Structure formats: structure tokens, C-alpha cells
Tab-separated table of C-alpha atoms and ligand atoms in Angstrom:
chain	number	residue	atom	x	y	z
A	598	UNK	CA	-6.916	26.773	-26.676
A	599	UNK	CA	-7.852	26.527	-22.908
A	600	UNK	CA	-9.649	23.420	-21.997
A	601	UNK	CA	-12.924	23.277	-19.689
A	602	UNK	CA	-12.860	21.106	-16.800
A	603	UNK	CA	-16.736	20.563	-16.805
A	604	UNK	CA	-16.727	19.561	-20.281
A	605	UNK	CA	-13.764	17.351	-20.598
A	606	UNK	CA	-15.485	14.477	-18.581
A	607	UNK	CA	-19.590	13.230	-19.350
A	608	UNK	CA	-22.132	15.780	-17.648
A	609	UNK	CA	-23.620	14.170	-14.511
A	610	UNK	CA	-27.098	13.431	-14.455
A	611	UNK	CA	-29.491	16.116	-13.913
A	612	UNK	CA	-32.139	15.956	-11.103
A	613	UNK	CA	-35.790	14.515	-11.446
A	614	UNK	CA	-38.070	16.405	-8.510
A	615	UNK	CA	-41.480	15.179	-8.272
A	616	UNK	CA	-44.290	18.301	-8.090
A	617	UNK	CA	-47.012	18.695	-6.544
A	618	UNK	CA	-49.504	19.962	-9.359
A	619	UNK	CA	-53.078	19.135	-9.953
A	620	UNK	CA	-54.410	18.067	-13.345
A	621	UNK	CA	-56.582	15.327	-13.997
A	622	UNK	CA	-55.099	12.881	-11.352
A	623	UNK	CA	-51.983	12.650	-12.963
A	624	UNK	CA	-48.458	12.500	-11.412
A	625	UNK	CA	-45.783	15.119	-12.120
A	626	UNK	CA	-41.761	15.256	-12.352
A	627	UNK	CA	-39.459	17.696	-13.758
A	628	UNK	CA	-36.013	16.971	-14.987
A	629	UNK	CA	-34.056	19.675	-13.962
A	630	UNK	CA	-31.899	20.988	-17.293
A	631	UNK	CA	-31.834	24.527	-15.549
A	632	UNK	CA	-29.378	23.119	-13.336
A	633	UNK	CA	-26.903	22.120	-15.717
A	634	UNK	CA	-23.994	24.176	-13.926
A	635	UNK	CA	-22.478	25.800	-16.602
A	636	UNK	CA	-23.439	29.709	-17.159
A	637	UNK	CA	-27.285	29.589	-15.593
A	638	UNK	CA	-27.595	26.274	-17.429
A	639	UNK	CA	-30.609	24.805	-19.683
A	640	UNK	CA	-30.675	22.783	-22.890
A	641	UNK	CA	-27.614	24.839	-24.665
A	642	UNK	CA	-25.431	23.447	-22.038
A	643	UNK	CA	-26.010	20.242	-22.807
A	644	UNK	CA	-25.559	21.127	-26.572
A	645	UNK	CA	-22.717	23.330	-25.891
A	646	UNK	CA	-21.002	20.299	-24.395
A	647	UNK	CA	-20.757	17.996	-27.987
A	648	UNK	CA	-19.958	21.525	-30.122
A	649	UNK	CA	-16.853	21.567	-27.132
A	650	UNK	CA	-15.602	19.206	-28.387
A	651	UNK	CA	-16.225	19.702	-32.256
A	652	UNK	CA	-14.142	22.581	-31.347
A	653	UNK	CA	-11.257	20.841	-30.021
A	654	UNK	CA	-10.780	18.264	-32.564
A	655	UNK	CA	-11.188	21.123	-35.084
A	656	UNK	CA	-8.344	23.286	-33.396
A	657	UNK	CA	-10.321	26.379	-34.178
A	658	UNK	CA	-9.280	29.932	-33.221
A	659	UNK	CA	-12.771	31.536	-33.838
A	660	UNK	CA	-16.385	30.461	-32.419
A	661	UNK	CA	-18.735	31.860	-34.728
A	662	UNK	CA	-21.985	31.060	-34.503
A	663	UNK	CA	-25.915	32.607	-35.359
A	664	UNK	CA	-28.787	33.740	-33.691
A	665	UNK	CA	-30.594	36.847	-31.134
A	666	UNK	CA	-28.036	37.822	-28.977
A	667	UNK	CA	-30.338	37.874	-25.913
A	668	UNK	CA	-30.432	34.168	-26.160
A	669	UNK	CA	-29.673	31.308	-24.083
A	670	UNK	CA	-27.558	30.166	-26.815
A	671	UNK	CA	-25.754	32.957	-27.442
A	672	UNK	CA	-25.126	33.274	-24.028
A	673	UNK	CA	-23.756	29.644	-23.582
A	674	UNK	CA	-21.461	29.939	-26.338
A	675	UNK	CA	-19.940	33.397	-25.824
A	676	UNK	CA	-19.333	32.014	-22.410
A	677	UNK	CA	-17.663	28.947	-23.503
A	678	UNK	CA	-15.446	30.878	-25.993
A	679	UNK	CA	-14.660	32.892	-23.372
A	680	UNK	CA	-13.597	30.164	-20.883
A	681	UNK	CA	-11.811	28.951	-23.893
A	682	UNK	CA	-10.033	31.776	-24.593
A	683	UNK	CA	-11.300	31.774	-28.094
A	684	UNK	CA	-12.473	35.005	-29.775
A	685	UNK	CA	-16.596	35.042	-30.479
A	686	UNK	CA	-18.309	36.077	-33.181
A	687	UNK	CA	-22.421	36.474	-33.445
A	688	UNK	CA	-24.397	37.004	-36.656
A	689	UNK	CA	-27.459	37.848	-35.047
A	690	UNK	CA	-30.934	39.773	-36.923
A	691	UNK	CA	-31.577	43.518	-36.715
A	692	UNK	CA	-34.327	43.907	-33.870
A	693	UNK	CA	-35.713	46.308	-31.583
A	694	UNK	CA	-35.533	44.653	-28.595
A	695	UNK	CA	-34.533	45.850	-25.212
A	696	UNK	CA	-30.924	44.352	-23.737
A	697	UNK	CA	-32.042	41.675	-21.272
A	698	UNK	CA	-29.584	40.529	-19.043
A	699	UNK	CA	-28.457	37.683	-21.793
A	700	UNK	CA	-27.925	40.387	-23.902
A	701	UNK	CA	-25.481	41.681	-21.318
A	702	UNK	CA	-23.741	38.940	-20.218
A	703	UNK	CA	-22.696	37.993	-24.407
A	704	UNK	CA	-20.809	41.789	-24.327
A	705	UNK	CA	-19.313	40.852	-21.279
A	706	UNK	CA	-17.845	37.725	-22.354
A	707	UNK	CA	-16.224	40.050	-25.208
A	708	UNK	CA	-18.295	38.518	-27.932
A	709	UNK	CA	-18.559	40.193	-31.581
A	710	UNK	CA	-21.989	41.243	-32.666
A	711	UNK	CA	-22.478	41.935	-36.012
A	712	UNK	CA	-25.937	42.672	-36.603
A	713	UNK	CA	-27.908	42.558	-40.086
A	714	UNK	CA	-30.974	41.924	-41.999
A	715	UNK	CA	-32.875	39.009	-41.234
A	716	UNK	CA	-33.242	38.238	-45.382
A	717	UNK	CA	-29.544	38.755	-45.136
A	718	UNK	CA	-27.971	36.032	-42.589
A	719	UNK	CA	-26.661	33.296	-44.986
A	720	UNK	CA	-25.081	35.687	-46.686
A	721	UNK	CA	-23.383	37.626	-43.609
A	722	UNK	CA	-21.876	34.348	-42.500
A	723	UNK	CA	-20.786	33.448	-45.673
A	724	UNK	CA	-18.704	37.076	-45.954
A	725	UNK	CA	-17.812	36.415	-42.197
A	726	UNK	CA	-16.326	33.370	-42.884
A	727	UNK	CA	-14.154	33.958	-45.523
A	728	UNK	CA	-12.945	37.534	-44.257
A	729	UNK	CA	-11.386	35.867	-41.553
A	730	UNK	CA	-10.018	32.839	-43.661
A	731	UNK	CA	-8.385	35.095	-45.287
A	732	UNK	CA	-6.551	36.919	-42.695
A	733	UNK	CA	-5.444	32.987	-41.489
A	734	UNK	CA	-7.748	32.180	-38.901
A	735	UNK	CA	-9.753	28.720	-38.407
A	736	UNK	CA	-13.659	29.770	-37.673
A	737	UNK	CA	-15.823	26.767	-35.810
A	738	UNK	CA	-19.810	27.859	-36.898
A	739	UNK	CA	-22.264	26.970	-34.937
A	740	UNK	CA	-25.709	26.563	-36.496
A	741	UNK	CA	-28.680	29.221	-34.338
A	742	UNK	CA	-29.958	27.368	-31.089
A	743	UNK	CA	-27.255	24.494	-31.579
A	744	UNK	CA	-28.952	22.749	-34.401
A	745	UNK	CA	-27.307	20.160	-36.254
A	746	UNK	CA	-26.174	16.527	-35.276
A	747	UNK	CA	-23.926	17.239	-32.004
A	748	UNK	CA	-27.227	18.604	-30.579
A	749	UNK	CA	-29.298	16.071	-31.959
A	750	UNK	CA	-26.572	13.854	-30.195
A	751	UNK	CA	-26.852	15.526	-26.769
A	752	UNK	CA	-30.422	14.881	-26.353
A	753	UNK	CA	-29.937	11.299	-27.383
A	754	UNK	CA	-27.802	11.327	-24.150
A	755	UNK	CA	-30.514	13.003	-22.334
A	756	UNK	CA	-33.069	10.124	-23.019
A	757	UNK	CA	-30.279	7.730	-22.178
A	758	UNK	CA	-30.113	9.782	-18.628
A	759	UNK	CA	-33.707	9.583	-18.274
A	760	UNK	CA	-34.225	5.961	-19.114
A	761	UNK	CA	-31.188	4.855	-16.263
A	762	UNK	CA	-32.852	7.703	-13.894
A	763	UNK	CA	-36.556	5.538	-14.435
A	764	UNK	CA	-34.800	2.203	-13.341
A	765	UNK	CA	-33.281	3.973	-10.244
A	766	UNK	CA	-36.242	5.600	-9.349
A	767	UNK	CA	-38.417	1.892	-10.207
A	768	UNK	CA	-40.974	3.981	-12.284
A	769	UNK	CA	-42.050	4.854	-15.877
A	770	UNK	CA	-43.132	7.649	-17.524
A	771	UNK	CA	-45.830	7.611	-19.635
A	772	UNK	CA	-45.297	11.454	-21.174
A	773	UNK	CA	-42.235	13.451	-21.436
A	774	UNK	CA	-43.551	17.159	-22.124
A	775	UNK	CA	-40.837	20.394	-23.110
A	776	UNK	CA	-40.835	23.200	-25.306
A	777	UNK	CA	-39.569	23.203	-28.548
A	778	UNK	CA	-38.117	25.911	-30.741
A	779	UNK	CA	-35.857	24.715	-33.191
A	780	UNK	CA	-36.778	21.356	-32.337
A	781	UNK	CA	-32.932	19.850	-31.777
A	782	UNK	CA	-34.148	19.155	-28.173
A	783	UNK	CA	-37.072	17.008	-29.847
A	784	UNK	CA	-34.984	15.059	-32.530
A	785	UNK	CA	-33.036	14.181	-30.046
A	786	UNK	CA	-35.324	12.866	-27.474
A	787	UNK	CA	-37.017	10.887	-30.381
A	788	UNK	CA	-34.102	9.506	-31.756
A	789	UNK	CA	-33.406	8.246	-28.535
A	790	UNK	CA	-36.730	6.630	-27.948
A	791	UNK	CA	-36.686	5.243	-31.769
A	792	UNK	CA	-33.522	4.127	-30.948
A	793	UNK	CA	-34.329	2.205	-28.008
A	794	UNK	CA	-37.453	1.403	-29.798
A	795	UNK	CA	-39.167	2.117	-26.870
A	796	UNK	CA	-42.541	2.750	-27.418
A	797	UNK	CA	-43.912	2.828	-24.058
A	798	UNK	CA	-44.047	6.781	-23.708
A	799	UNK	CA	-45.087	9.737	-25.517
A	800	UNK	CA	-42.478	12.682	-26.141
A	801	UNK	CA	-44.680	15.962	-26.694
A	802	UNK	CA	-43.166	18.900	-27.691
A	803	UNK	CA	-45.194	21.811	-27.619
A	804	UNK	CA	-44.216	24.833	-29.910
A	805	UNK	CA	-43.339	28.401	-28.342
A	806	UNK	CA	-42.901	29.458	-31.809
A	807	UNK	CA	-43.205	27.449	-35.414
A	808	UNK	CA	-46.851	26.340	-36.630
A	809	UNK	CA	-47.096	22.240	-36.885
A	810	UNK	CA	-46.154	21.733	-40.747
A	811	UNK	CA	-43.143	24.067	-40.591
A	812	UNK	CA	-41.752	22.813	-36.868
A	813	UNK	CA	-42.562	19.157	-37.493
A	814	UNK	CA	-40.953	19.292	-40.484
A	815	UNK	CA	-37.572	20.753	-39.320
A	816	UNK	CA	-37.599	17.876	-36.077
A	817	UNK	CA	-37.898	15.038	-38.747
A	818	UNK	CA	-35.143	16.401	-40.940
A	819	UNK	CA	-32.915	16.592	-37.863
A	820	UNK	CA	-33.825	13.010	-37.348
A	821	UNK	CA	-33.115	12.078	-40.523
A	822	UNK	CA	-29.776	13.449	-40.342
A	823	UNK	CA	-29.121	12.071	-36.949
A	824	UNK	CA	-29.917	8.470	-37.849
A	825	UNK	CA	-28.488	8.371	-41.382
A	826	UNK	CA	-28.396	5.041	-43.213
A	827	UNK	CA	-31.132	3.503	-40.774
A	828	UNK	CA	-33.703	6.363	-40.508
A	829	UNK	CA	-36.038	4.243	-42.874
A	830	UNK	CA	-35.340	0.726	-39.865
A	831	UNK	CA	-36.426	3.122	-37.095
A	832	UNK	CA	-38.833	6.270	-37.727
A	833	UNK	CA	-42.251	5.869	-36.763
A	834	UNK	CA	-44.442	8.745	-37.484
A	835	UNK	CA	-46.373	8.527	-34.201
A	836	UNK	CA	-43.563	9.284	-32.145
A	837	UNK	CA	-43.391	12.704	-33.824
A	838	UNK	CA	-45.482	14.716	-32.025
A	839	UNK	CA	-45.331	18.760	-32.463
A	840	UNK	CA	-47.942	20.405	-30.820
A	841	UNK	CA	-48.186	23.910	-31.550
A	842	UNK	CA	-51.734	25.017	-29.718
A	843	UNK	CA	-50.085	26.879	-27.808
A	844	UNK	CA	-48.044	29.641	-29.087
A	845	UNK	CA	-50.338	32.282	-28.128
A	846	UNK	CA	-49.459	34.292	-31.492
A	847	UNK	CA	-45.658	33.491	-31.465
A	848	UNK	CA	-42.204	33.736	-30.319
A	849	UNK	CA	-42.070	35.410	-27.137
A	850	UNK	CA	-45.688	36.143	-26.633
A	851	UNK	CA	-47.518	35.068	-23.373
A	852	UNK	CA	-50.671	35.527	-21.364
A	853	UNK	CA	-51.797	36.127	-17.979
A	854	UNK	CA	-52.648	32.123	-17.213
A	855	UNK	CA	-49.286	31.474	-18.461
A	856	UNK	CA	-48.033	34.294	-15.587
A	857	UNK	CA	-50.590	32.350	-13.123
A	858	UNK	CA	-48.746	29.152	-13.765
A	859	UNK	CA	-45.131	30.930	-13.607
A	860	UNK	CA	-46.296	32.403	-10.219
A	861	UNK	CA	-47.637	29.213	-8.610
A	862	UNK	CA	-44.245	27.394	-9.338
A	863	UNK	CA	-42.720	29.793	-7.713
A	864	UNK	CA	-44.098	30.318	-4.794
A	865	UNK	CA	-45.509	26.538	-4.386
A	866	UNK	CA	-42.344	24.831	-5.256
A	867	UNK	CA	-39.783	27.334	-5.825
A	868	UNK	CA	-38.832	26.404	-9.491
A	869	UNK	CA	-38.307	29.478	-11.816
A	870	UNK	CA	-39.704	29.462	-15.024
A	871	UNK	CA	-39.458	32.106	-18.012
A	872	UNK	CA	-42.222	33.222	-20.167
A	873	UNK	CA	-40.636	32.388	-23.807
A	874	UNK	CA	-40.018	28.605	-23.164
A	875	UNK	CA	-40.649	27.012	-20.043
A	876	UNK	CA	-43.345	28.709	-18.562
A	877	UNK	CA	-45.593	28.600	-21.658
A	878	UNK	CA	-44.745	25.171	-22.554
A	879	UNK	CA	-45.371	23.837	-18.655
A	880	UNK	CA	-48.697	26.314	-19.341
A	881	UNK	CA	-49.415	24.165	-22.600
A	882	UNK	CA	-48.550	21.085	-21.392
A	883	UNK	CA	-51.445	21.477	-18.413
A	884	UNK	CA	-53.962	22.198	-21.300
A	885	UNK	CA	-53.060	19.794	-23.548
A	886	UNK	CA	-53.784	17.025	-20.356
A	887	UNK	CA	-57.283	18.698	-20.115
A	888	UNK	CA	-57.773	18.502	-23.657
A	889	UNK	CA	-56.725	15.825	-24.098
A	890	UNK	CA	-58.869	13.783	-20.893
A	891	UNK	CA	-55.315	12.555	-20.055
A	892	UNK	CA	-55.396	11.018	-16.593
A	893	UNK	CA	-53.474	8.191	-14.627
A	894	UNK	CA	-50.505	9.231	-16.075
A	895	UNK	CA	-47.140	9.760	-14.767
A	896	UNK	CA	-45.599	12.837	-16.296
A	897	UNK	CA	-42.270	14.315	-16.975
A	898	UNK	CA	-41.646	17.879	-17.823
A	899	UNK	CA	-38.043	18.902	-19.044
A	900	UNK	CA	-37.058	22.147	-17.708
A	901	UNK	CA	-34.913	23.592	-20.560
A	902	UNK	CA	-33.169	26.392	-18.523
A	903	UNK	CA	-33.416	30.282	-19.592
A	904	UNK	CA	-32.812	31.263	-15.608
A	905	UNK	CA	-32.074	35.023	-16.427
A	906	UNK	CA	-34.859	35.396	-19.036
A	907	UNK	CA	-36.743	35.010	-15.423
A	908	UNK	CA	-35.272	37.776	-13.880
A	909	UNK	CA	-36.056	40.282	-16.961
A	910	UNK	CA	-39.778	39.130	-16.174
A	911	UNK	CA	-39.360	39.199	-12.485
A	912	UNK	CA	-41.976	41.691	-11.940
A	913	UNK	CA	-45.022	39.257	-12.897
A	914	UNK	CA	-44.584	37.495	-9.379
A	915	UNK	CA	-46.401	40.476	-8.380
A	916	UNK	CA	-49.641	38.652	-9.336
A	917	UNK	CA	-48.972	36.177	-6.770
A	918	UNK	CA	-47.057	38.140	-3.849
A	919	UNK	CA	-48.043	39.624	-0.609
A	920	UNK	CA	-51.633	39.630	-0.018
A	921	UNK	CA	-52.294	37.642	-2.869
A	922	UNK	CA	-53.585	33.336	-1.970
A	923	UNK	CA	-51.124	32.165	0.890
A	924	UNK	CA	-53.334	28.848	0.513
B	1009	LIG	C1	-33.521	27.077	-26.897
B	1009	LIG	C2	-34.488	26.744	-25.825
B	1009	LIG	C3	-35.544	25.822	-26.025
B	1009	LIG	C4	-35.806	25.162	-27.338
B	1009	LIG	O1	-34.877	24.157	-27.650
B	1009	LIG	P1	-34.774	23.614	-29.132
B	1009	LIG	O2	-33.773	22.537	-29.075
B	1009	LIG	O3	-34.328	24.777	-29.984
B	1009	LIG	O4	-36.123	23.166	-29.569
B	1009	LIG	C5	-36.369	25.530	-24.960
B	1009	LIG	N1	-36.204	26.121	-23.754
B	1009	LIG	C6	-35.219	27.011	-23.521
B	1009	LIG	C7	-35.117	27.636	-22.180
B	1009	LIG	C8	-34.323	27.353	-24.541
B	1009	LIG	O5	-33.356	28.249	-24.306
């Protein structure tokens, strides 16, 4: 097994920009997780980098691992089996969706996809796993998105970053906003904050796809598992919050003021932002503040990556091009 350079030593911090946005006379950052430079970057890097070295330790021959094979995770991972030299495998649902250029880049890397029913999955890995036991290779699975506790971990690492980045910069934030899916991101930045216990700050996640019960539910059993033995010391309720307002009826569905808000970053303060994460939860995070009558505040918003989801949507800039407001 090849080793990789980048992750073999700790991840250097990513940057905090301030913006210049307008919303109830607040002040804005973003943490820049898109520039994690591994493979267009984002939260899976970050995640990618504790599975590395599950993998190592575990002297695994196989990556296998779940989920849509136009994601940013399946991406990440195909790409570090690949840099690996480890064969890939990816369970991923039967859907009708266009190839985007994630989708792309996962054949290219020489990853497996083997496609089934979405009632099916457990039982596809399951078969997966022992067929190729059985002809004497060592499988590594990794859960869909990077759940489980190396993710968890890797966001716990991310507060850490954050909280040595506020001391450098001599501020605090009073908010951290980001979008949340399968909520690893989430568990981890709370488990970092209850850790800490640091109670100075909100951590808001706002749902691009799971309703509140569901999506809460899943980021407090990730905490649970995270903090073990002393989840019942540490959790606090309150600093659970899973906002899921938002979603403009689900996973991977947007509007036109979320395109608005994808086209003024752009052009204002040339920051991409894709329509299934980032751009809908920076969208949601601006409402919420109205909502809300937040003001005074200084806010960060975690950019989560999903650069090439931006170029499959590139054509929505045409809202704000040209002759459009050169104000
Ligand atoms: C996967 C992903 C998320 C969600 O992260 P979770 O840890 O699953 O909640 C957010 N933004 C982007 C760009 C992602 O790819």
C-alpha cells in the first residue's frame, strides 16, 4: 500500500476570510474547507484524512465504501484509493441521475460501481464483503458520507482549528453556521464545543436534506458514540441545534433566491458555492438571522467544499452576468 504525503502529517489550518455581506448588522467569516487541497477539497477531505489512516493500521487491500456515486464522498475516497493504489469498490442506490463531473472523476479513478436497490444496500455490502473475503482479500468499509467516529473525530479537530484560529485573529464567534447532511460534520463540531465546554457560541446546522426529528436524532447518536463513557458529563441539549427550514422540499432541491445568493458570492467575492450544500445552507443561514432578529453578531460560515458540483450548475451565473447589477 502506497502512502500519501498530505495525509501522513496533520492537515494545516484552513483559511478564515472575512465577507462583506449584509444582514442585520452582523459580521461575516467563512472558513474555507473547499480549500482543503486534496481532490477539489471540502468536508470529506478532512474525513478522508482519519479513515487514511484506519486504512493503514488495518493493512487493507480493498476500500469499499457506500453512497451516490456523484458525491463528494465518493469522489474523495475513490481518489484516495487510487493514490493508494488500493482497488475501490462503491455500493451506491439505483437512480436516474445525470453523470456530473463527480460522477466522472470516481470511473476515472478506476472505482467499482455496483449499483442496487435502495431497500437493498445492507444487504449488497454484506454479499460484497464476504465475496471478496472469500477470494482472500482484506476490505476497509467506509460508512456513506464518512459517518462513524473517525469523522466525528475530524471535526473535533476542526473546532480545535477554529478555536486556535479565534485567539490569532483576537476575536470570537458568536455563531458557526454549515450544512448538514448526515450530520458527522455537526457531531463533530459539537463534541468539540461540549468538549471544551465552551458555551459561548452557537453551532447551527441547517438541513439540505433530513426533517428535524430524523437529522437531530442521527447527530446525537454520533455524539453519543463519539464521547462514549462521558456522553452523560458533557451533552447539553441546547447545543444541538438542527435546523431544517430550509430544505426547500429535499435533497438537492433549490430555488431562485438560493441562485441569487450563489451569484452574488461569486461575483462580489469570488467564492463558489454549489446548490445541494453550501449555497442553500449560506441561503438558510441569511434567513434564519432575519428570522431570527439576530444582530451584533459575529458569524462564521463553514464552507464544506463540493467545488465541481459548481461547475455542473455553472450556468445559473447567468442570472447575475453581463448586463445584469455591476453595483
Ligand atoms: C457531505 C457534505 C456536507 C454534509 O456533511 P455531513 O457531515 O454529512 O453532514 C456538506 N457540504 C458538502 C459540500 C458535502 O459534500
Amino acid at each position: 500500500m502506497k502512502k500519501l504525503a498530505l495525509f501522513e502529517q496533520q492537515l494545516s489550518a484552513t483559511p478564515i476570510v472575512p465577507l462583506n455581506i449584509e444582514c442585520g448588522e452582523n459580521r461575516f467569516w467563512m472558513k474555507r474547507e473547499d480549500m482543503l487541497p486534496f481532490s477539489f477539497g471540502g468536508n470529506k477531505v478532512r474525513k478522508a484524512a482519519e479513515f487514511y489512516e484506519e486504512i493503514i493500521k488495518s493493512e487493507a487491500d480493498v476500500v469499499m465504501t457506500y453512497g451516490s456515486y456523484s458525491s463528494n464522498h465518493c469522489r474523495i475516497i475513490s481518489n484516495m484509493a487510487a493514490s493508494m493504489g488500493l482497488q475501490c469498490h462503491i455500493i451506491s442506490p439505483e437512480e436516474n441521475r445525470e453523470a456530473l463531473f463527480n460522477t466522472r472523476m470516481v470511473e476515472q479513478f478506476g472505482a467499482v460501481i455496483e449499483t442496487c436497490p435502495v431497500n437493498e444496500v445492507a444487504q449488497t455490502i454484506e454479499n460484497r464483503k464476504e465475496h471478496f473475503f472469500k477470494e482472500g482479500k482484506k476490505p476497509y468499509f467506509i460508512a456513506g458520507g464518512g459517518h462513524g467516529n473517525p469523522g466525528t473525530q475530524s471535526y473535533v479537530k476542526a473546532y480545535r482549528e477554529i478555536c486556535a484560529q479565534e485567539k490569532m485573529m483576537g476575536l470570537d464567534f458568536d455563531y458557526i453556521f454549515h450544512a448538514s447532511g448526515t450530520g458527522t460534520t455537526q457531531a463533530g463540531l459539537v463534541c468539540g464545543q461540549l468538549l471544551e465546554k465552551d458555551f459561548s457560541r452557537r453551532i447551527v446546522g441547517i438541513s439540505i436534506a433530513r426533517d428535524r426529528k430524523k437529522g437531530r436524532a442521527v447527530v446525537k447518536e454520533s455524539i453519543k458514540e463519539y464521547l462514549g463513557e462521558d456522553y452523560t458529563e458533557y451533552f447539553e441539549e441546547a447545543a444541538l441545534i438542527f435546523e431544517d427550514a430550509f430544505r426547500c422540499g429535499g435533497y438537492g432541491k433549490y430555488n431562485d433566491e438560493i441562485c441569487d445568493v450563489i451569484c452574488a458570492l461569486m461575483f462580489r467575492e469570488g467564492i463558489p458555492m454549489d446548490t445541494t450544500y453550501v449555497g442553500k445552507a449560506f441561503w438558510g443561514m441569511l434567513r434564519y438571522i432575519e428570522e431570527n432578529h439576530i444582530s451584533d453578531k459575529r458569524i462564521l460560515f463553514l464552507h464544506t467544499g463540493g467545488t465541481p458540483l459548481f461547475f455542473d450548475h455553472f450556468a445559473l451565473l447567468d442570472r447575475c452576468g453581463k448586463d445584469n447589477d455591476r453595483k
